[in-house]
XYZ file of C-alpha atoms in Angstrom:
758
model
C -5.463 -17.285 18.552
C -6.381 -17.230 22.133
C -6.414 -14.753 24.584
C -3.524 -15.231 26.738
C -1.754 -16.042 23.271
C -2.730 -12.751 21.635
C -2.291 -11.008 25.005
C 1.455 -11.856 24.606
C 1.885 -11.220 20.906
C 0.481 -7.379 21.158
C 3.248 -7.317 24.269
C 6.062 -8.508 22.111
C 5.160 -6.125 19.785
C 4.688 -3.172 21.276
C 8.506 -4.522 23.386
C 9.733 -4.068 19.990
C 8.283 -0.175 19.127
C 9.960 0.108 22.641
C 12.723 -1.073 20.941
C 12.491 1.308 18.292
C 12.873 4.348 20.242
C 16.974 5.373 18.873
C 15.236 4.805 15.597
C 12.560 7.100 16.028
C 15.097 9.470 18.078
C 17.469 9.739 14.399
C 14.333 10.797 12.286
C 13.849 13.351 14.811
C 12.846 16.673 13.407
C 15.095 19.473 15.677
C 12.681 21.617 14.850
C 9.501 21.330 17.168
C 12.152 21.540 20.767
C 14.346 23.973 18.984
C 11.731 27.031 19.429
C 11.512 27.444 23.527
C 9.334 29.061 25.429
C 9.966 31.438 27.696
C 7.602 30.508 31.188
C 7.905 29.821 35.016
C 10.891 32.624 35.181
C 12.904 30.383 32.695
C 12.733 34.011 30.997
C 14.929 35.998 32.336
C 17.815 34.402 30.615
C 19.563 37.107 28.926
C 18.740 34.821 25.681
C 15.033 36.537 25.650
C 13.975 39.991 24.808
C 12.118 41.719 27.051
C 8.247 41.864 26.712
C 7.119 44.113 23.909
C 4.706 47.791 25.319
C 5.337 51.232 26.217
C 2.422 53.692 28.731
C 0.248 53.555 25.862
C -0.606 49.878 26.121
C -2.241 50.630 29.249
C -5.957 48.609 28.741
C -8.961 50.719 29.229
C -9.869 49.154 32.672
C -6.670 50.428 33.833
C -4.609 46.819 34.649
C -1.109 47.034 33.173
C -0.486 45.045 29.685
C 0.395 41.596 29.940
C 3.569 40.468 29.068
C 3.821 38.958 25.334
C 6.158 35.147 25.791
C 9.053 35.578 23.123
C 10.859 32.522 22.063
C 14.428 31.583 21.208
C 15.088 29.068 18.815
C 18.623 27.360 19.485
C 21.541 27.335 16.605
C 22.593 24.577 14.702
C 25.262 23.661 16.787
C 23.397 23.891 19.908
C 20.597 21.122 18.467
C 23.326 19.317 17.181
C 25.359 18.722 20.812
C 21.893 18.126 22.896
C 20.828 15.604 19.841
C 23.868 13.827 20.712
C 24.422 13.480 24.189
C 20.025 12.692 24.237
C 21.228 9.431 22.134
C 23.733 8.633 24.784
C 21.748 9.981 27.823
C 17.781 10.994 27.674
C 17.900 11.731 31.853
C 20.598 14.077 32.313
C 21.740 13.988 36.030
C 22.304 18.290 37.856
C 26.261 17.443 36.805
C 25.364 16.771 33.345
C 23.337 20.045 32.858
C 25.596 21.906 33.768
C 28.577 21.123 31.819
C 25.887 21.040 29.193
C 25.154 24.585 30.482
C 28.459 25.824 30.069
C 29.553 24.077 27.034
C 26.443 25.113 24.618
C 26.282 28.860 26.782
C 22.802 27.759 27.940
C 21.667 28.327 31.246
C 20.632 24.989 33.124
C 17.054 25.374 32.898
C 16.925 25.763 28.899
C 18.625 22.447 28.621
C 16.715 20.595 31.524
C 13.404 21.912 29.772
C 14.842 20.748 26.376
C 15.190 17.222 27.978
C 11.597 17.472 28.690
C 10.295 18.233 25.923
C 12.964 15.961 24.191
C 11.314 13.533 25.853
C 7.571 13.985 25.507
C 8.121 14.473 21.886
C 9.959 10.754 21.547
C 7.103 9.529 23.809
C 4.120 10.916 21.179
C 6.509 9.486 18.633
C 6.224 5.795 20.259
C 2.362 6.125 20.735
C 1.595 7.338 17.493
C 3.629 4.290 16.471
C 1.785 2.399 18.347
C -1.561 3.418 17.714
C -1.191 2.615 13.990
C 0.113 -0.992 14.913
C -3.211 -1.246 17.643
C -5.710 -0.107 15.095
C -4.593 -2.003 12.847
C -5.452 -5.278 14.751
C -8.133 -4.212 16.384
C -9.180 -3.933 12.299
C -7.908 -7.758 12.295
C -9.655 -8.717 15.396
C -12.999 -7.321 14.300
C -12.986 -9.103 11.187
C -12.137 -12.269 12.828
C -15.710 -11.717 14.611
C -17.320 -10.525 11.953
C -16.951 -13.949 9.767
C -17.341 -16.066 13.575
C -20.670 -14.802 13.814
C -21.419 -15.405 10.693
C -20.277 -18.767 11.303
C -22.772 -19.055 14.366
C -25.203 -17.223 12.457
C -25.295 -19.690 9.336
C -24.484 -23.683 11.617
C -26.603 -26.173 10.006
C -27.845 -29.087 12.545
C -26.517 -32.423 10.615
C -29.280 -34.832 12.404
C -31.997 -32.573 11.215
C -31.086 -29.834 8.973
C -32.627 -26.993 10.603
C -30.201 -23.742 11.697
C -28.288 -24.716 14.677
C -28.578 -21.233 16.160
C -31.579 -19.471 14.805
C -31.831 -16.598 17.075
C -29.042 -13.740 18.369
C -27.571 -14.816 20.865
C -25.874 -12.456 23.382
C -22.255 -12.154 23.905
C -22.131 -10.899 27.440
C -20.262 -13.166 29.394
C -23.180 -13.087 32.263
C -25.557 -13.896 29.225
C -22.710 -16.892 29.319
C -22.623 -18.170 31.780
C -26.285 -17.780 32.103
C -27.062 -20.277 29.004
C -23.606 -23.111 30.251
C -25.780 -22.854 33.465
C -29.055 -24.255 31.369
C -27.035 -25.827 28.762
C -25.877 -27.761 31.808
C -28.311 -28.727 33.693
C -30.238 -29.841 29.735
C -27.287 -32.065 29.457
C -27.966 -33.700 33.113
C -31.120 -34.111 32.133
C -30.315 -35.684 28.848
C -27.989 -38.135 30.121
C -30.196 -39.492 33.094
C -32.933 -40.206 30.580
C -30.643 -41.986 28.420
C -28.945 -44.288 31.327
C -32.627 -44.784 32.109
C -33.055 -46.390 29.415
C -30.310 -48.030 28.718
C -30.924 -49.511 32.898
C -27.252 -47.680 33.493
C -25.952 -46.317 37.038
C -25.698 -42.447 37.244
C -23.163 -41.605 39.647
C -22.758 -38.227 41.380
C -19.174 -38.327 39.355
C -20.471 -38.370 35.846
C -23.034 -36.263 36.323
C -21.282 -33.070 35.699
C -18.788 -34.729 33.752
C -15.495 -32.654 33.372
C -13.826 -33.381 29.900
C -9.799 -34.164 29.989
C -7.480 -31.414 28.255
C -7.113 -33.539 25.326
C -10.742 -34.068 24.553
C -11.101 -29.959 24.815
C -14.582 -28.975 22.496
C -14.326 -32.327 20.842
C -15.796 -34.276 23.483
C -18.152 -37.217 22.503
C -20.982 -35.965 24.160
C -24.274 -35.107 22.159
C -26.008 -32.192 23.015
C -30.036 -31.592 22.927
C -31.202 -28.747 23.561
C -35.244 -28.204 23.285
C -36.309 -25.095 24.087
C -33.923 -22.776 22.606
C -33.856 -24.764 19.174
C -30.505 -25.937 19.307
C -30.476 -29.635 18.571
C -27.819 -32.290 17.653
C -24.441 -30.255 17.573
C -22.348 -33.361 18.208
C -19.092 -33.394 19.386
C -19.713 -30.269 22.055
C -19.397 -27.859 19.225
C -20.984 -26.776 15.951
C -20.180 -28.794 13.478
C -20.194 -27.409 9.928
C -19.997 -28.971 6.729
C -17.655 -27.953 3.853
C -15.528 -26.703 6.583
C -11.976 -25.622 6.857
C -9.390 -24.777 10.091
C -8.786 -21.145 10.800
C -5.283 -20.584 12.021
C -7.225 -20.705 15.800
C -9.166 -23.785 15.056
C -11.810 -22.468 14.459
C -13.855 -24.113 12.003
C -16.154 -22.067 9.517
C -19.054 -23.109 6.749
C -18.502 -22.683 3.383
C -21.037 -20.490 1.907
C -22.070 -21.753 -1.538
C -20.710 -25.565 -1.742
C -20.912 -26.365 -5.214
C -17.797 -24.061 -6.236
C -15.958 -25.101 -3.057
C -12.574 -26.893 -3.075
C -11.631 -29.663 -1.246
C -8.926 -29.264 0.183
C -8.595 -26.813 2.988
C -7.407 -23.325 3.145
C -6.885 -20.471 5.822
C -9.082 -18.075 6.315
C -7.669 -15.984 9.053
C -4.202 -15.830 6.798
C -7.068 -14.674 3.661
C -8.315 -11.726 6.547
C -4.314 -10.700 6.405
C -3.920 -10.588 2.341
C -7.565 -8.211 2.661
C -6.813 -5.902 5.153
C -3.229 -5.644 3.749
C -4.667 -5.165 0.400
C -7.009 -2.590 1.374
C -4.569 -0.650 3.133
C -2.535 -0.547 -0.229
C -5.675 0.667 -2.066
C -6.251 3.460 -0.170
C -2.930 5.020 -0.535
C -2.712 3.754 -4.309
C -5.975 5.827 -4.048
C -4.953 8.940 -2.632
C -1.205 9.531 -3.318
C -0.124 11.637 -6.215
C 3.330 12.519 -6.950
C 6.546 10.763 -6.745
C 4.137 7.295 -6.581
C 1.777 8.838 -9.844
C 3.308 10.559 -12.438
C 1.487 12.676 -14.571
C 1.784 13.038 -18.636
C 2.122 15.982 -20.495
C -1.692 17.673 -21.159
C -4.090 14.992 -20.620
C -1.660 12.237 -20.254
C -1.766 9.278 -18.172
C -1.089 9.171 -15.030
C 2.204 6.401 -14.649
C 3.165 4.590 -11.485
C 6.759 5.036 -10.455
C 8.112 1.499 -10.158
C 10.610 2.429 -7.724
C 8.987 4.912 -5.071
C 6.216 1.998 -4.845
C 9.006 -0.298 -4.056
C 9.621 1.683 -1.329
C 6.474 2.238 -0.432
C 4.869 -0.827 -0.307
C 6.027 -4.265 0.420
C 4.872 -7.110 -1.124
C 2.681 -9.526 0.762
C 1.526 -12.206 -2.125
C 4.596 -13.102 -3.256
C 7.864 -11.708 -5.342
C 6.969 -10.521 -9.619
C 7.126 -13.624 -11.467
C 10.106 -14.497 -13.164
C 9.607 -12.799 -16.928
C 6.561 -10.568 -15.989
C 5.589 -7.348 -17.344
C 3.859 -4.961 -14.917
C 0.974 -2.479 -15.507
C -0.719 0.151 -13.541
C -3.141 2.713 -14.157
C -6.016 5.116 -12.332
C -8.732 6.824 -12.741
C -11.132 9.391 -11.424
C -14.577 9.926 -12.845
C -18.434 10.778 -11.530
C -20.725 8.498 -11.661
C -24.767 9.014 -11.805
C -25.626 6.423 -9.386
C -25.469 6.231 -5.659
C -22.208 4.435 -4.086
C -24.289 1.555 -2.281
C -26.032 0.658 -5.650
C -22.392 0.391 -7.191
C -21.401 -1.623 -4.001
C -24.556 -3.820 -4.219
C -23.283 -4.561 -7.879
C -19.634 -5.200 -7.218
C -20.276 -7.636 -4.610
C -22.528 -9.939 -6.671
C -20.844 -12.021 -8.808
C -23.777 -12.325 -11.675
C -24.405 -8.683 -11.415
C -20.968 -7.536 -11.866
C -20.541 -9.863 -14.752
C -23.258 -8.582 -16.529
C -22.026 -4.767 -15.960
C -19.198 -5.484 -17.534
C -19.745 -8.177 -20.218
C -17.086 -7.314 -22.981
C -14.349 -7.329 -20.063
C -15.527 -11.104 -18.344
C -16.690 -13.738 -19.738
C -16.902 -15.535 -16.430
C -17.285 -14.794 -12.545
C -18.476 -17.071 -9.870
C -18.145 -16.799 -5.913
C -16.474 -19.926 -4.979
C -16.827 -18.781 -0.700
C -19.008 -15.442 1.252
C -16.009 -15.313 4.347
C -18.196 -12.869 5.410
C -21.509 -11.523 4.194
C -20.467 -7.897 5.960
C -22.698 -5.941 7.944
C -26.619 -5.270 7.052
C -27.104 -3.673 3.633
C -23.769 -1.574 3.931
C -21.759 -4.870 3.359
C -19.284 -3.368 5.581
C -16.136 -6.046 6.083
C -17.742 -8.456 3.479
C -15.449 -10.946 2.113
C -15.499 -13.676 -0.475
C -13.849 -15.745 -2.187
C -14.181 -15.230 -6.296
C -12.809 -16.978 -10.159
C -12.550 -15.099 -13.042
C -12.060 -14.927 -16.352
C -11.078 -11.374 -17.830
C -10.576 -10.924 -21.814
C -9.754 -8.144 -24.153
C -11.678 -8.508 -27.208
C -9.010 -9.849 -29.944
C -8.178 -13.685 -30.342
C -4.484 -12.280 -29.980
C -4.869 -11.722 -26.139
C -5.582 -14.769 -24.179
C -7.892 -14.713 -21.250
C -6.692 -14.154 -17.753
C -7.947 -16.679 -15.691
C -7.734 -15.054 -11.282
C -8.389 -16.248 -8.193
C -8.898 -13.303 -5.474
C -10.413 -12.762 -2.532
C -13.066 -9.621 -2.896
C -12.976 -7.241 0.406
C -15.339 -4.351 1.340
C -15.143 -1.875 3.796
C -16.972 0.858 4.659
C -14.465 4.022 5.498
C -17.689 6.993 6.948
C -21.359 7.145 6.084
C -20.473 8.057 2.363
C -16.966 6.537 1.273
C -16.927 2.399 0.286
C -13.956 0.522 -0.901
C -13.676 -2.417 -2.966
C -10.175 -4.050 -3.312
C -9.156 -7.350 -5.345
C -5.974 -9.262 -4.845
C -5.381 -12.696 -6.482
C -4.523 -15.587 -4.167
C -3.703 -19.315 -4.847
C -5.850 -21.519 -3.067
C -3.682 -24.995 -4.654
C 0.137 -25.658 -3.639
C 2.602 -22.884 -3.962
C 4.890 -25.563 -5.683
C 1.465 -26.078 -8.611
C 3.477 -25.020 -12.195
C -0.025 -23.752 -13.018
C 0.134 -20.536 -10.215
C -0.444 -17.259 -12.056
C -0.387 -18.682 -15.220
C -0.263 -15.587 -17.159
C -1.427 -12.926 -14.522
C -1.906 -11.894 -11.248
C -4.176 -9.075 -9.762
C -1.965 -6.846 -7.552
C -4.527 -4.944 -5.183
C -6.564 -3.022 -7.117
C -9.976 -2.154 -6.735
C -12.415 1.120 -6.281
C -12.953 3.770 -3.695
C -16.629 5.481 -4.261
C -17.378 8.211 -2.655
C -21.246 9.467 -2.437
C -21.658 13.171 -3.596
C -24.747 15.509 -2.702
C -25.667 15.553 -6.307
C -27.174 12.101 -6.474
C -23.455 11.414 -8.103
C -20.959 9.304 -6.926
C -16.887 10.162 -7.210
C -15.390 6.811 -8.307
C -11.653 6.377 -8.368
C -10.442 3.077 -9.907
C -6.792 1.614 -9.458
C -5.837 -1.347 -11.707
C -2.853 -3.070 -11.244
C -1.391 -6.253 -12.405
C 1.751 -8.430 -13.204
C 1.377 -10.303 -16.356
C 2.933 -12.877 -19.078
C 3.545 -10.438 -22.236
C 5.635 -13.803 -24.567
C 1.591 -14.798 -23.916
C 0.707 -11.722 -25.609
C 0.871 -10.813 -29.611
C 3.049 -7.471 -30.458
C 0.528 -6.013 -31.993
C -1.745 -6.100 -28.627
C 1.202 -5.533 -26.516
C 1.400 -1.742 -26.427
C -1.976 -1.711 -26.123
C -1.940 -3.789 -23.009
C 1.360 -1.950 -21.302
C -0.778 1.204 -21.424
C -3.034 0.049 -19.628
C -6.213 0.703 -22.054
C -7.253 -3.500 -22.256
C -7.541 -4.272 -18.346
C -6.807 -0.904 -17.184
C -9.050 1.464 -15.003
C -9.982 3.785 -17.801
C -11.572 0.771 -19.386
C -13.171 -0.145 -16.365
C -14.809 3.543 -15.911
C -15.585 4.197 -19.418
C -17.775 0.990 -19.096
C -19.096 2.023 -15.597
C -20.062 5.450 -16.845
C -21.629 4.328 -20.752
C -23.300 1.388 -18.882
C -25.266 3.758 -16.073
C -25.745 6.101 -18.868
C -27.564 3.096 -20.566
C -29.721 2.640 -17.895
C -30.641 6.335 -17.207
C -30.982 6.169 -20.534
C -33.710 2.804 -20.796
C -35.752 5.171 -18.468
C -37.307 7.333 -20.615
C -40.177 6.545 -22.786
C -39.149 8.036 -26.210
C -38.047 5.318 -28.407
C -37.311 5.941 -32.275
C -39.542 4.226 -34.425
C -42.384 1.523 -34.393
C -44.531 1.745 -31.142
C -43.443 -1.031 -28.517
C -44.116 -1.146 -24.962
C -42.313 -1.720 -21.835
C -41.992 -5.074 -21.695
C -41.128 -5.412 -25.567
C -38.513 -3.224 -25.295
C -36.917 -4.998 -22.126
C -37.754 -8.012 -23.900
C -35.227 -7.551 -27.124
C -32.798 -5.700 -25.092
C -32.618 -9.121 -23.184
C -32.136 -10.478 -26.363
C -29.094 -8.126 -27.819
C -27.522 -8.206 -24.914
C -27.358 -11.951 -25.235
C -25.991 -11.774 -28.829
C -23.243 -9.471 -27.620
C -22.391 -11.783 -24.266
C -22.067 -15.050 -26.695
C -20.123 -13.084 -29.612
C -17.419 -12.036 -26.623
C -17.815 -15.855 -25.021
C -16.290 -16.545 -28.763
C -13.795 -13.679 -29.368
C -11.852 -14.393 -26.147
C -12.378 -18.623 -26.316
C -14.356 -18.166 -22.823
C -14.824 -21.243 -20.563
C -18.391 -20.791 -20.426
C -19.379 -22.665 -23.958
C -16.323 -25.005 -24.548
C -14.936 -24.133 -27.596
C -12.507 -26.691 -29.028
C -9.220 -24.395 -30.491
C -8.494 -25.958 -34.495
C -5.471 -25.784 -36.152
C -5.984 -26.093 -39.875
C -2.655 -25.750 -42.355
C -4.237 -23.028 -44.459
C -5.467 -20.893 -41.755
C -3.069 -18.187 -40.849
C -1.364 -17.891 -36.693
C -2.910 -14.425 -36.092
C -6.724 -16.595 -36.920
C -7.948 -18.307 -34.282
C -10.555 -20.964 -35.537
C -12.900 -23.124 -32.870
C -16.071 -24.913 -32.974
C -18.320 -26.806 -30.762
C -21.634 -28.635 -30.890
C -25.067 -27.862 -29.550
C -27.446 -30.402 -28.778
C -30.290 -29.119 -26.621
C -29.586 -25.063 -26.226
C -32.608 -22.847 -27.909
C -30.970 -19.984 -28.375
C -28.853 -20.913 -30.618
C -29.443 -23.091 -33.795
C -28.724 -27.402 -33.469
C -25.624 -28.437 -35.284
C -22.390 -28.202 -35.529
C -20.984 -24.081 -34.417
C -17.854 -22.585 -36.592
C -15.842 -19.549 -35.288
C -13.815 -17.578 -37.116
C -11.749 -14.474 -35.401
C -9.122 -11.975 -36.406
C -7.164 -9.024 -35.350
C -5.657 -6.411 -37.886
C -4.184 -2.541 -37.603
C -6.037 -0.022 -38.837
C -4.592 3.342 -40.047
C -7.754 5.447 -39.695
C -9.632 6.855 -36.554
C -11.335 4.720 -34.217
C -14.807 7.082 -34.535
C -14.072 7.100 -38.716
C -14.510 2.968 -38.821
C -17.472 2.946 -36.434
C -19.208 5.508 -38.684
C -19.263 3.441 -41.659
C -19.465 0.064 -39.924
C -22.451 0.846 -38.033
C -24.030 2.902 -41.241
C -27.307 0.431 -42.440
C -26.686 2.785 -46.115
C -23.033 1.538 -46.541
C -23.593 -2.376 -44.633
C -23.925 -3.971 -48.537
C -20.046 -2.502 -49.687
C -18.764 -5.243 -46.853
C -21.572 -7.789 -45.629
C -22.709 -10.923 -47.857
C -25.906 -11.232 -45.953
C -27.089 -8.113 -47.324
C -27.081 -9.915 -50.925
C -25.397 -6.398 -52.280
C -28.844 -5.050 -51.518
C -29.229 -1.567 -49.885
C -30.317 -1.865 -45.429
C -32.166 0.173 -43.225
C -33.393 0.810 -40.241
C -36.882 -0.162 -38.910
C -36.404 0.933 -35.744
C -34.102 1.499 -33.046
C -34.174 2.038 -28.999
C -31.603 3.751 -27.904
C -29.305 2.912 -25.360
C -27.204 5.972 -24.225
C -26.320 9.843 -25.706
C -25.955 9.807 -29.224
C -26.677 7.898 -32.518
C -23.959 4.893 -31.914
C -25.010 3.978 -28.823
C -28.703 1.893 -29.730
C -29.957 -1.166 -30.044
C -31.865 -1.629 -34.089
C -33.611 -4.196 -36.194
C -32.080 -3.798 -40.062
C -34.115 -5.160 -42.683
C -32.889 -5.520 -46.676
C -35.099 -2.686 -49.081
C -37.468 -5.185 -51.408
C -35.942 -6.122 -54.408
C -38.302 -7.227 -57.885
C -41.692 -6.663 -55.022
C -40.970 -9.880 -53.068
C -40.061 -8.929 -49.345
C -37.646 -11.113 -47.062
C -38.883 -12.813 -43.923
C -34.789 -12.276 -42.541
C -34.379 -9.232 -40.473
C -30.559 -8.434 -38.735
C -30.536 -7.560 -34.993
C -27.640 -5.087 -34.433
C -26.064 -3.185 -31.279
C -23.137 -0.973 -31.395
C -21.671 1.359 -28.842
C -19.054 3.610 -28.955
C -16.663 4.794 -25.788
C -13.144 6.200 -24.691
C -11.673 3.088 -24.686
C -13.476 0.894 -27.706
C -16.215 0.225 -30.084
C -18.327 -2.498 -30.908
C -21.186 -3.426 -33.418
C -22.348 -6.899 -33.568
C -25.290 -8.586 -34.958
C -27.119 -12.210 -35.917
C -29.426 -12.723 -38.555
C -33.150 -13.702 -37.387
C -36.386 -14.510 -38.040
C -39.111 -11.679 -38.417
C -41.821 -13.944 -36.713
C -39.956 -14.305 -33.727
C -38.798 -10.494 -34.228
C -42.616 -9.679 -33.302
C -43.151 -12.223 -30.397
C -40.363 -10.320 -28.848
C -41.489 -7.270 -29.322
C -45.048 -8.036 -28.369
C -43.166 -8.651 -25.141
C -42.578 -12.457 -25.989
C -39.958 -14.919 -24.163
C -36.738 -14.268 -25.861
C -34.610 -17.086 -24.662
C -35.899 -19.171 -27.273
C -34.628 -16.789 -29.796
C -32.233 -18.735 -31.712
C -29.163 -16.745 -33.229
C -25.299 -16.905 -33.617
C -23.156 -13.821 -33.662
C -20.704 -11.966 -35.912
C -19.199 -8.348 -35.737
C -16.827 -5.975 -34.957
C -14.976 -4.737 -32.071
C -12.478 -1.820 -32.305
C -10.116 -0.994 -29.864
C -8.187 2.060 -29.500
C -4.746 3.186 -30.971
C -1.871 3.896 -28.502
C 1.274 5.305 -29.262
C 4.441 2.720 -28.998
C 6.833 5.962 -27.524
C 6.675 8.346 -25.972
C 4.416 9.469 -22.785
C 1.226 7.616 -22.729
C -1.439 9.443 -23.936
C -5.371 9.422 -24.110
C -6.406 7.763 -27.346
C -7.950 10.028 -30.073
C -10.439 8.520 -31.480
C -12.364 11.592 -32.839
C -9.630 13.309 -34.772
C -7.362 12.309 -37.424
C -4.335 13.034 -35.643
C -4.958 9.077 -34.409
C -2.151 6.744 -35.338
C -5.339 4.340 -35.593
C -6.957 1.424 -34.629
C -7.222 -2.277 -33.942
C -10.335 -3.782 -36.017
C -11.576 -7.287 -34.351
C -13.647 -9.177 -36.733
C -15.703 -12.663 -35.523
C -17.976 -14.857 -37.489
C -20.095 -17.466 -35.315
C -21.587 -19.973 -38.367
C -23.604 -22.604 -38.728
C -21.539 -25.293 -40.915
C -23.891 -28.498 -40.271
C -27.437 -28.581 -38.610
C -26.137 -32.441 -37.643
C -24.930 -32.471 -34.177
C -22.941 -35.988 -34.456
C -21.787 -34.819 -38.067
C -17.769 -34.383 -39.069
C -16.219 -30.839 -39.434
C -14.434 -30.739 -43.147
C -11.684 -28.829 -43.897
C -13.404 -26.970 -46.026
C -15.850 -26.147 -44.111
C -13.111 -24.124 -41.980
C -11.839 -22.779 -45.433
C -14.696 -21.174 -46.505
C -15.080 -19.269 -42.947
C -11.744 -17.880 -43.110
C -11.828 -17.095 -46.574
C -15.015 -15.317 -45.622
C -12.941 -13.574 -42.386
C -10.528 -12.186 -44.941
C -12.806 -11.176 -47.982
C -14.385 -9.100 -45.175
C -11.676 -7.213 -44.018
C -10.418 -7.063 -47.680
C -13.767 -5.208 -48.518
C -13.753 -2.758 -45.506
C -10.589 -1.917 -46.872
C -11.443 -0.800 -49.480
C -14.799 0.810 -49.108
C -12.402 2.866 -46.692
C -9.921 3.601 -49.783
C -6.945 1.965 -47.014
C -4.160 1.418 -49.539
C -1.677 -0.251 -46.123
C -3.815 -2.602 -43.955
C -0.900 -3.267 -41.359
C -0.374 -6.807 -41.114
C -0.082 -9.458 -38.385
C 3.189 -11.163 -38.420
């Protein structure tokens, strides 16, 4: 937007603000002006009391005591009449003031001062209104300015492939004029040299060409500048690859062209959306009742949708038909510095690694602005991610969104996400099953090396795509809500702090070997989660077999060259069932190696024992372990089991995979874990949520809980030849294994009524 256009725009907004004077006046609180102070002879009215004090009030220095000024508050009738008259005539003349004085039994000076104060109050309200608007405009201009600076700093010359602007440029007008003059001299010398070799006559009129208005910045002049490193800036402006247009015509580069969309999109519009989303997130994080309604006792906060609609306006379109709203907020102390968390959230890979059971895939499509220095202030990027719940009965949420980081003070940051649609608005796939309203976190550094994190999650989704067993979990917010993000964040950073400790239970293992084994366990858990949620990363093919129930998801894929898995045809089967026992009881049973032979066919009925374990957090349940079966008839087995377990308020995980003993020894001796082939299986436990009454924190420890949801998943190699055909018998065998495992768990825990999935 040009300077003249922006000036006209701001002027029109100010004029519109002046047009709101009457509306501001109608909302005016008369208590601000109804109390009048007497001075300048104004206190001679009979309506004022005399000065307080007596002869004993004389000060020690002999001076007479000062009179204490008194105040007079007009009665409601007088205020109403004055307000009514002010709406019609804010500047009454002497005759009108006398008439009001007579009618209201007030002195003329009182009438005069009341109107003066009323006009001052009106002006103050208007200035405050304009200040808010101008501050928003200033934030927008700053963000656009950062984008332009990023574009100039990252420009690449098309001819030579080197940075077009390698050095910092001064944007002061005097420096720009000097630079412009120098560039003209360089241009003239280049044109003269060209014409000399081509045998053309250089006329005085062509020595300083002035492009016509139709040419503008698209003049077909090739600028060649030697001394500053500028070279090959075609068409009189910076030519940037993979660019797209701002609303005012400025071209910006895409930082990651490998993920770029071919269609252009308006970056200035994305800046507007980012600023509006940031404003909404801050208010959602700070406001209390009536926007957020607290449940009974330790109940969760519930968003008041009617109050939300009155407070905020939708800037990403109306709520799609048939969609359900979920909104949660949670605050917690996390043992890390705020800037470290900001860096993690602004890096797609580190963000996905921090929340592996919630994010199956994350990618940065475009970096619109990398922000200011290490603080990442005003960083803005376009992203795409797949969000998941560890159950095959909940579809993956694939969302395109922008992520905006703003540093509000030296110790406070805010990061907000909001869904966008880069394709045609008429596209039927727009927000296919979910869209994310302004969501994110506010991070505040504390003095004790902790950070206070307030997380807000707000989305709208198609509930009809979710199985009825999981609907209460999602509607409560424990599927994708703020409580789950906070619980995962705290567990991950507690694990990081634990891993810094040199204490390791079991056999001796050096630090490098420990990291290598944890990396192997991380890959195992990630592949298990991807198999449960059908992530697009592994490109699973879903199978529909007649003898397999609708509540069981069966998928297959071929591994041809991945050394981290056995070569051949891999079959994945998963289901979720209701268990009428507490999460902690079920978790304790499944992770207990002494009871493993009651449900695990890999144990062959033998008791299992832990060789050693690496703690990943407080409590015995958060660890990575190596298990082996007890020797039978004096013979030892060469097959071990790698297992990772953890539990928190929002769920639990038990994932394991058989591994060769020699491979584990290599890993423990600081070897490379990427070539260890494994196929994970395991369990995910989701908390039970009440289906009626106020939203409550799920109870994972006590027997008062209604129960929990158990997800069982297996990945099995059914054929070592990748080109072989998958048989129906293989599918039925894996499905039978799934059913038998659930029945064995039920029998071992004496669960007589296992919730069915219909």
